[in-house]
Coordinates of C-alpha atoms and ligand atoms in Angstrom, one line a residue:
X289 CA 8.3 -25.7 36.6
X290 CA 6.8 -21.8 37.3
X291 CA 4.0 -20.5 39.1
X292 CA 1.0 -22.1 39.9
X293 CA 0.3 -25.1 38.0
X294 CA 2.1 -28.1 37.3
X295 CA 3.2 -27.4 33.7
X296 CA 6.2 -25.9 32.6
X297 CA 5.7 -22.6 31.6
X298 CA 7.7 -20.9 28.2
X299 CA 6.7 -18.2 27.1
X300 CA 7.6 -16.1 24.2
X301 CA 7.1 -12.8 23.9
X302 CA 6.5 -10.7 20.9
X303 CA 3.4 -12.1 18.9
X304 CA 5.1 -11.2 15.3
X305 CA 6.3 -13.5 12.7
X306 CA 8.5 -15.6 14.7
X307 CA 7.1 -15.2 17.9
X308 CA 3.3 -16.8 16.6
X309 CA 5.6 -19.5 14.9
X310 CA 6.6 -20.9 18.2
X311 CA 3.7 -21.0 19.9
X312 CA 1.8 -23.2 17.5
X313 CA 4.7 -25.4 17.3
X314 CA 3.8 -25.6 20.8
X315 CA 0.2 -26.0 20.6
X316 CA 0.3 -29.7 21.6
X317 CA 3.4 -28.9 24.5
X318 CA 2.8 -30.9 28.0
X319 CA 3.3 -26.5 28.8
X320 CA 1.2 -23.7 30.2
X321 CA 2.7 -21.1 26.9
X322 CA 2.0 -17.2 27.3
X323 CA 2.6 -15.1 24.8
X324 CA 3.0 -11.2 25.6
X325 CA 3.0 -8.6 23.2
X326 CA 2.5 -4.7 23.4
X327 CA -0.6 -4.7 20.7
X328 CA -2.8 -7.7 21.1
X329 CA -2.9 -7.9 16.7
X330 CA 0.1 -9.6 14.8
X331 CA 1.5 -7.1 11.9
X332 CA 1.6 -8.5 8.5
X333 CA 5.0 -5.8 7.9
X334 CA 5.3 -6.6 4.4
X335 CA 2.6 -4.9 3.6
X336 CA 2.4 -1.8 5.5
X337 CA 3.2 0.6 2.2
X338 CA -1.0 -0.9 1.1
X339 CA -2.0 0.1 3.9
X340 CA 0.3 3.8 3.9
X341 CA -0.5 3.8 0.2
X342 CA -4.8 3.4 0.7
X343 CA -4.2 0.1 -0.8
X344 CA -5.4 -2.1 2.5
X345 CA -7.6 -1.6 5.8
X346 CA -5.7 -1.5 8.9
X347 CA -7.4 -5.2 9.3
X348 CA -6.2 -6.6 6.0
X349 CA -2.6 -6.0 8.0
X350 CA -2.9 -6.2 11.8
X351 CA -4.9 -9.6 12.8
X352 CA -6.0 -10.1 16.3
X353 CA -3.5 -12.6 18.5
X354 CA -6.0 -13.3 21.1
X355 CA -8.4 -14.5 17.7
X356 CA -5.4 -16.4 16.8
X357 CA -4.5 -18.2 19.8
X358 CA -8.6 -19.1 20.4
X359 CA -8.5 -22.5 20.0
X360 CA -4.8 -22.9 21.3
X361 CA -5.4 -25.2 25.0
X362 CA -2.6 -24.7 26.5
X363 CA -2.3 -20.8 25.0
X364 CA -2.8 -17.6 26.7
X365 CA -1.9 -13.8 25.8
X366 CA -1.3 -10.7 27.5
X367 CA -1.3 -7.7 26.0
X368 CA 1.5 -6.0 27.7
X369 CA 5.5 -4.3 27.1
X370 CA 8.0 -6.5 28.3
X371 CA 9.9 -3.5 30.7
X372 CA 13.1 -6.1 31.6
X373 CA 14.3 -9.5 31.9
X374 CA 16.6 -10.8 33.8
X375 CA 18.2 -14.2 31.8
X376 CA 19.7 -15.8 35.5
X377 CA 16.9 -15.0 37.4
X378 CA 14.3 -16.6 34.0
X379 CA 12.0 -13.1 35.0
X380 CA 10.5 -11.0 33.0
X381 CA 8.8 -7.7 34.1
X382 CA 6.4 -6.3 32.6
X383 CA 4.4 -3.1 32.5
X384 CA 0.6 -2.8 34.4
X385 CA 1.5 -7.1 35.7
X386 CA 3.0 -8.9 38.2
X387 CA 7.2 -9.9 36.7
X388 CA 6.5 -13.2 35.1
X389 CA 8.9 -16.7 35.3
X390 CA 9.4 -18.9 33.2
X391 CA 10.5 -22.3 32.4
X392 CA 11.3 -21.3 28.1
X393 CA 11.8 -18.1 26.9
X394 CA 11.8 -17.1 23.6
X395 CA 13.0 -13.9 22.7
X396 CA 10.9 -12.6 19.2
X397 CA 10.6 -8.9 19.8
X398 CA 11.8 -8.0 16.5
X399 CA 14.1 -5.2 15.5
X400 CA 13.4 -1.3 15.3
X401 CA 13.9 1.8 13.1
X402 CA 17.9 3.5 13.1
X403 CA 17.9 6.7 11.7
X404 CA 21.7 5.9 13.0
X405 CA 21.6 9.2 14.0
X406 CA 20.7 11.4 11.8
X407 CA 19.8 14.8 12.6
X408 CA 15.6 15.9 13.0
X409 CA 15.1 11.6 11.5
X410 CA 13.8 10.9 14.6
X411 CA 11.3 13.7 15.3
X412 CA 10.6 14.5 11.5
X413 CA 11.1 11.4 9.4
X414 CA 7.8 8.7 8.8
X415 CA 9.3 5.2 9.9
X416 CA 7.2 1.9 8.2
X417 CA 7.3 -0.6 10.7
X418 CA 4.8 -0.8 12.7
X419 CA 0.8 -0.6 12.0
X420 CA 0.7 3.3 13.6
X421 CA 3.9 3.9 11.4
X422 CA 1.7 4.3 8.5
X423 CA -1.5 5.1 9.6
X424 CA 0.4 8.2 10.0
X425 CA 2.3 8.9 6.8
X426 CA -1.3 8.2 5.3
X427 CA -2.8 11.0 7.3
X428 CA 0.3 12.6 7.6
X429 CA 0.0 12.4 3.1
X430 CA -3.0 13.1 3.2
X431 CA -3.4 15.9 5.2
X432 CA -0.1 17.4 2.9
X433 CA -3.1 16.9 0.0
X434 CA -5.8 18.9 1.3
X435 CA -3.5 21.3 2.5
X436 CA -2.2 22.5 -0.7
X437 CA -5.4 22.0 -2.7
X438 CA -6.8 25.4 0.2
X439 CA -3.8 26.6 -0.2
X440 CA -1.7 26.6 -3.6
X441 CA 1.6 27.6 -2.8
X442 CA 2.1 26.0 -0.2
X443 CA 3.0 23.5 -3.8
X444 CA 6.2 25.1 -4.1
X445 CA 6.7 24.7 -1.3
X446 CA 7.4 21.1 -1.1
X447 CA 4.1 20.2 0.3
X448 CA 3.9 16.9 -2.2
X449 CA 6.9 16.3 -2.0
X450 CA 8.4 13.0 -0.8
X451 CA 12.2 11.8 0.1
X452 CA 12.2 8.3 0.5
X453 CA 15.5 6.9 2.4
X454 CA 16.9 3.1 0.8
X455 CA 17.4 1.7 -1.6
X456 CA 16.5 -1.3 -0.6
X457 CA 12.8 -3.5 -0.1
X458 CA 11.3 -1.5 2.0
X459 CA 12.0 1.9 0.1
X460 CA 11.3 0.9 -3.1
X461 CA 8.2 -0.8 -2.5
X462 CA 7.5 2.5 -0.8
X463 CA 8.7 4.5 -3.2
X464 CA 7.0 2.6 -5.5
X465 CA 3.3 2.4 -3.9
X466 CA 3.1 6.4 -3.3
X467 CA 3.9 7.1 -7.1
X468 CA 1.0 4.8 -8.1
X469 CA -0.5 6.2 -5.4
X470 CA -0.1 9.9 -6.7
X471 CA -0.5 8.7 -10.3
X472 CA -3.5 7.0 -10.2
X473 CA -6.0 8.4 -7.8
X474 CA -3.9 12.2 -6.4
X475 CA -3.5 12.9 -10.1
X476 CA -8.2 11.8 -10.4
X477 CA -8.4 13.1 -7.0
X478 CA -6.9 16.7 -6.7
X479 CA -7.3 17.5 -10.8
X480 CA -6.2 21.7 -9.7
X481 CA -2.7 20.4 -8.6
X482 CA 0.0 19.3 -11.4
X483 CA 2.0 16.5 -10.4
X484 CA 5.1 17.3 -12.3
X485 CA 5.4 20.0 -8.9
X486 CA 4.4 16.9 -6.5
X487 CA 7.7 15.0 -6.8
X488 CA 8.5 10.9 -5.4
X489 CA 12.9 10.8 -4.6
X490 CA 14.1 7.9 -3.7
X491 CA 17.6 8.9 -2.2
X492 CA 20.1 5.3 -1.8
X493 CA 24.1 5.8 0.5
X494 CA 25.6 3.5 -1.8
X495 CA 25.9 3.2 -5.3
X496 CA 23.3 1.3 -6.2
X497 CA 19.7 0.2 -5.6
X498 CA 18.6 -3.4 -5.0
X499 CA 22.2 -4.1 -4.0
X500 CA 21.4 -7.5 -3.2
X501 CA 19.9 -8.3 -6.6
X502 CA 21.6 -8.9 -9.8
X503 CA 22.3 -6.4 -11.8
X504 CA 19.4 -7.7 -14.6
X505 CA 17.1 -7.3 -12.1
X506 CA 18.4 -3.7 -10.9
X507 CA 17.9 -2.3 -14.1
X508 CA 14.1 -3.4 -13.7
X509 CA 13.8 -1.6 -11.2
X510 CA 15.4 1.3 -11.9
X511 CA 13.0 1.2 -15.4
X512 CA 10.2 0.0 -13.9
X513 CA 10.9 3.6 -10.7
X514 CA 11.0 5.7 -13.6
X515 CA 7.7 4.4 -15.1
X516 CA 6.0 5.1 -11.9
X517 CA 8.5 8.9 -12.4
X518 CA 10.4 8.6 -9.6
X519 CA 13.6 9.8 -9.1
X520 CA 16.2 7.3 -8.0
X521 CA 20.0 9.4 -6.4
X522 CA 21.9 7.1 -5.1
X523 CA 25.2 7.8 -3.3
X524 CA 24.3 10.4 -1.6
X525 CA 22.8 10.0 1.8
X526 CA 20.3 12.3 4.0
X527 CA 22.1 14.7 6.4
X528 CA 19.6 16.3 8.0
X529 CA 15.1 16.3 8.2
X530 CA 13.7 19.4 9.0
X531 CA 9.4 19.4 8.9
X532 CA 9.9 21.0 5.3
X533 CA 13.4 20.6 4.0
X534 CA 15.9 17.2 2.9
X535 CA 18.8 18.5 3.0
X536 CA 21.6 15.1 1.3
X537 CA 25.0 15.1 2.0
X538 CA 26.1 17.0 -0.8
X539 CA 23.9 19.9 0.3
X540 CA 21.1 19.6 -2.1
X541 CA 18.6 20.8 0.1
X542 CA 15.1 19.1 -1.6
X543 CA 11.9 20.8 -1.1
X544 CA 9.5 18.4 1.2
X545 CA 6.7 17.6 3.9
X546 CA 8.0 14.5 4.3
X547 CA 10.5 11.5 4.1
X548 CA 9.8 8.6 4.9
X549 CA 12.2 6.0 6.6
X550 CA 13.3 2.6 4.6
X551 CA 17.4 3.4 5.9
X552 CA 17.9 1.4 8.7
X553 CA 17.2 -1.5 11.4
X554 CA 18.6 -3.0 14.6
X555 CA 17.4 -5.1 17.3
X556 CA 14.6 -4.1 19.5
X557 CA 17.3 -1.7 23.0
X558 CA 16.1 -4.9 25.3
X559 CA 18.6 -6.4 24.3
X560 CA 21.2 -4.1 25.7
X561 CA 20.2 -4.8 29.1
X562 CA 20.4 -8.6 28.4
X563 CA 24.2 -9.1 29.4
X564 CA 25.0 -11.0 26.5
X565 CA 27.5 -10.1 24.1
X566 CA 25.7 -8.8 20.5
X567 CA 26.4 -8.9 16.7
X568 CA 26.5 -6.6 14.1
X569 CA 23.1 -4.3 13.7
X570 CA 22.3 -5.1 18.3
X571 CA 21.5 -8.6 17.6
X572 CA 21.5 -11.6 19.5
X573 CA 24.2 -14.5 18.0
X574 CA 22.9 -18.3 18.7
X575 CA 24.1 -21.4 18.4
X576 CA 22.6 -24.1 15.8
X577 CA 19.7 -24.7 18.0
X578 CA 19.0 -20.8 18.1
X579 CA 19.5 -20.8 22.2
X580 CA 20.8 -17.8 23.3
X581 CA 24.9 -18.8 24.4
X582 CA 25.0 -20.0 28.6
X583 CA 21.8 -20.4 29.0
X584 CA 20.3 -23.3 27.2
X585 CA 16.3 -22.5 28.1
X586 CA 16.8 -19.1 26.1
X587 CA 15.9 -19.3 22.8
X588 CA 16.2 -15.8 19.8
X589 CA 14.2 -15.7 16.9
X590 CA 13.4 -13.9 14.2
X591 CA 14.6 -10.2 13.6
X592 CA 16.2 -10.0 17.5
X593 CA 18.2 -12.6 15.9
X594 CA 21.6 -12.5 14.6
X595 CA 20.6 -16.9 12.7
X596 CA 23.7 -18.2 10.9
X597 CA 22.7 -20.4 7.5
X598 CA 23.4 -24.0 7.7
X599 CA 24.5 -24.0 4.4
X600 CA 26.8 -20.2 4.1
X601 CA 27.5 -20.0 7.3
X602 CA 26.6 -16.2 6.4
X603 CA 23.7 -14.3 8.9
X604 CA 20.7 -14.7 7.3
X605 CA 18.2 -11.8 6.5
X606 CA 15.9 -10.1 8.3
X607 CA 13.0 -11.9 6.7
X608 CA 9.1 -12.5 7.8
X609 CA 10.0 -16.8 5.7
X610 CA 13.9 -16.5 8.6
X611 CA 11.1 -15.2 11.4
X612 CA 8.6 -17.8 10.8
X613 CA 10.7 -20.9 10.1
X614 CA 13.3 -19.4 12.9
X615 CA 10.1 -19.2 15.5
X616 CA 9.2 -22.2 14.6
X617 CA 11.6 -24.0 15.1
X618 CA 12.3 -22.7 18.9
X619 CA 8.5 -24.0 19.2
X620 CA 8.9 -27.3 17.3
X621 CA 12.4 -28.1 20.2
X622 CA 10.5 -26.5 23.4
X623 CA 7.9 -29.7 22.6
X624 CA 10.4 -31.8 21.9
X625 CA 13.1 -30.7 24.6
X626 CA 9.7 -31.0 27.3
X627 CA 9.3 -35.1 25.2
X628 CA 12.8 -35.0 26.8
X629 CA 14.1 -35.5 22.8
X630 CA 17.2 -34.2 21.6
X631 CA 17.1 -30.7 19.7
X632 CA 17.9 -30.5 16.0
X633 CA 20.1 -27.7 14.3
X634 CA 18.0 -24.8 12.7
X635 CA 17.7 -25.4 8.5
X636 CA 16.5 -22.3 7.1
X637 CA 14.7 -23.4 3.4
X638 CA 15.2 -20.3 1.2
X639 CA 12.1 -19.2 -1.3
X640 CA 14.3 -16.4 -2.7
X641 CA 14.5 -12.7 -2.1
X642 CA 12.2 -10.7 -4.1
X643 CA 10.0 -7.3 -3.5
X644 CA 7.5 -5.6 -5.9
X645 CA 7.3 -2.3 -7.2
X646 CA 4.8 -1.7 -7.9
X647 CA 1.2 -3.5 -9.7
X648 CA 2.5 -6.2 -12.0
X649 CA 6.6 -5.1 -11.5
X650 CA 8.0 -7.0 -8.5
X651 CA 11.6 -9.2 -8.9
X652 CA 11.9 -12.7 -7.5
X653 CA 15.8 -14.9 -7.6
X654 CA 15.4 -17.5 -6.6
X655 CA 18.1 -19.7 -4.0
X656 CA 20.0 -21.8 -7.8
X657 CA 20.5 -17.8 -9.0
X658 CA 17.3 -18.0 -11.3
X659 CA 15.4 -14.5 -11.7
X660 CA 12.3 -13.3 -12.5
X661 CA 10.5 -10.1 -13.4
X662 CA 7.4 -8.8 -13.5
X663 CA 4.2 -10.2 -12.9
X664 CA 5.2 -13.5 -13.0
X665 CA 7.6 -12.4 -10.1
X666 CA 4.4 -10.8 -8.6
X667 CA 3.1 -14.1 -8.9
X668 CA 5.4 -15.6 -7.4
X669 CA 5.6 -13.1 -4.2
X670 CA 2.1 -13.4 -3.7
X671 CA 2.5 -16.9 -3.0
X672 CA 5.2 -17.1 -0.7
X673 CA 3.2 -13.6 1.2
X674 CA 0.1 -15.0 1.4
X675 CA 2.0 -18.7 2.9
X676 CA 3.7 -16.1 5.8
X677 CA -0.3 -14.5 6.5
X678 CA -1.2 -15.8 9.6
X679 CA -4.8 -17.6 8.6
X680 CA -6.6 -19.2 6.1
X681 CA -9.3 -16.1 6.2
X682 CA -5.9 -13.5 6.8
X683 CA -5.1 -15.3 3.1
X684 CA -9.1 -15.3 1.5
X685 CA -9.0 -11.7 2.8
X686 CA -6.2 -10.3 1.2
X687 CA -6.5 -12.8 -2.2
X688 CA -9.6 -10.7 -2.8
X689 CA -8.3 -7.0 -1.3
X690 CA -5.0 -8.2 -4.3
X691 CA -7.6 -8.9 -6.6
X692 CA -10.1 -5.8 -6.4
X693 CA -6.8 -3.3 -6.5
X694 CA -5.6 -4.8 -9.7
X695 CA -8.9 -4.5 -11.3
X696 CA -10.4 -1.0 -10.4
X697 CA -7.5 0.6 -9.1
X698 CA -8.9 1.7 -6.8
X699 CA -7.3 2.7 -2.8
X700 CA -10.9 3.1 -1.0
X701 CA -8.7 3.5 1.8
X702 CA -7.1 7.6 1.1
X703 CA -9.6 8.8 3.9
X704 CA -8.2 10.4 7.0
X705 CA -11.2 9.1 9.9
X706 CA -10.2 10.8 13.0
X707 CA -11.2 10.2 17.3
X708 CA -10.6 12.6 18.6
X709 CA -13.6 15.3 17.3
X710 CA -12.1 17.2 14.7
Ligands
FAD905 C1 7.9 -2.1 5.5 C2 8.4 -3.4 5.4 C3 8.3 -4.2 4.3 C4 8.8 -5.5 5.1 N1 8.8 -6.6 3.9 C5 9.0 -7.7 3.7 C6 8.6 -8.9 2.9 O1 8.6 -8.7 1.6 N2 8.8 -10.2 2.6 C7 9.7 -10.4 4.3 O2 9.7 -12.0 3.8 N3 9.9 -9.9 4.4 C8 9.6 -8.1 4.9 N4 9.6 -7.1 5.9 C9 10.7 -8.2 7.1 C10 9.5 -9.4 8.3 O3 8.7 -8.3 8.0 C11 10.4 -8.9 9.1 O4 11.4 -9.5 8.6 C12 9.7 -9.6 10.4 O5 8.1 -8.6 10.9 C13 10.1 -9.8 12.0 O6 9.1 -11.3 12.2 P1 9.2 -10.9 13.8 O7 8.3 -12.0 14.4 O8 10.7 -10.9 14.4 O9 9.2 -8.9 14.5 P2 7.4 -8.5 14.5 O10 6.8 -8.9 13.7 O11 8.6 -7.0 14.0 O12 7.5 -9.2 15.6 C14 7.5 -9.1 17.0 C15 7.0 -8.1 18.2 O13 7.3 -8.2 19.4 C16 6.2 -6.9 19.4 N5 7.0 -6.8 20.3 C17 8.7 -5.3 20.7 N6 8.8 -5.0 21.2 C18 7.7 -5.8 22.8 C19 8.2 -5.1 24.2 N7 8.7 -4.6 24.5 N8 7.1 -5.5 24.1 C20 6.0 -6.3 24.2 N9 6.1 -6.9 23.0 C21 7.0 -5.8 22.3 C22 6.0 -6.1 18.7 O14 4.5 -5.0 18.2 C23 5.8 -7.3 17.2 O15 5.1 -7.6 17.2 C24 9.4 -6.5 5.5 C25 9.7 -5.6 7.4 C26 9.2 -4.0 6.6 C27 9.1 -3.6 8.1

């Protein structure tokens, strides 16, 4: 037993889908559950692009972690960064507070952006992984439009052009949403700016976008992007980025003051220091019950883990539903072990692969191969993602925001509020 309490301590690192799922499943456990996150909120990443394009407010994408565990008698939270983890000593170092030891550890600190060493990307690209990233992108785009409104010569220089890297869901969803923002609200907001001089370009290094979807869904997506005036370039990687130019591998230079990076992820860098053998993408390989090999008291879940699908033995994708279900499984398993019950293997319940391209345009591919597109797919996307939201209040909030946006097409969040007095 750890610390001054007589109860075992379960330390959950990370308050994303995986960490929150674990904490919730430990609600009735006879243990002290301690949740650590560097933010005081849970981030709903699937909606970041809606925050970045002013469709949703910050509070619809970030939910207070303290609020989430308010009614959980055995849980406490610390808002701090994990700086080191010693698996042998069972101790975690934290920024600005004393280290904590544990009886059980849930590693759920997620993934981070991978720029694959692209020149200038770390300095000038806009990743889409955190609330800060989304707000930064929104403010940058708004600032460029305001600057171009004052100085039209900036338009020639590509101030309003956006290049989005990555033909997977993050890239496609971001490109579609930015194009809708441009051709909808900005067309009315900035009538003096010609929309032809504000390009949205999606760049994918592979031969096609949405390679994880069937050909009919890929064709539908390409058409939906075209309708939204997104230019799609495939078979080209981004080679270099400066504040005003994007250079492709062929040498083509695109004048663009904004490059959105939706191309790659890797496990949180902290995993490098754990002395574990890591799998592709800097992820921790886990056993069938999600325990870390050699450390049966440690579970790795969500984006940080390489979890093999019990059915196919292929690694599961980095998705919200995988993170939530694996976190719940780890929390449930620890609760079982505390009751001296045997752990069970993790079985993922696949809800399908899905993505939204824009208003009324979405694609869904079900486990058995069935596909859906358009409004029907968007409704399915909404149902699955509403289930991922942490509370009923959040679900109600999201429904009101989505319905409001669908009816009015208004992006009320397209304002810049600075706290530095400028
Ligand atoms: C733009 C975007 C769109 C997406 N769209 C979809 C979608 O439509 N559907 C879908 O299913 N999935 C989607 N995903 C994937 C999904 O969001 C992730 O798979 C999921 O969030 C992973 O959950 P997690 O709990 O493992 O990690 P995260 O959600 O990343 O949570 C990790 C937590 O750990 C904390 N943390 C990290 N490092 C530290 C540290 N050193 N100290 C303390 N705290 C730390 C972070 O603050 C964070 O709260 C999307 C992802 C992105 C980025």
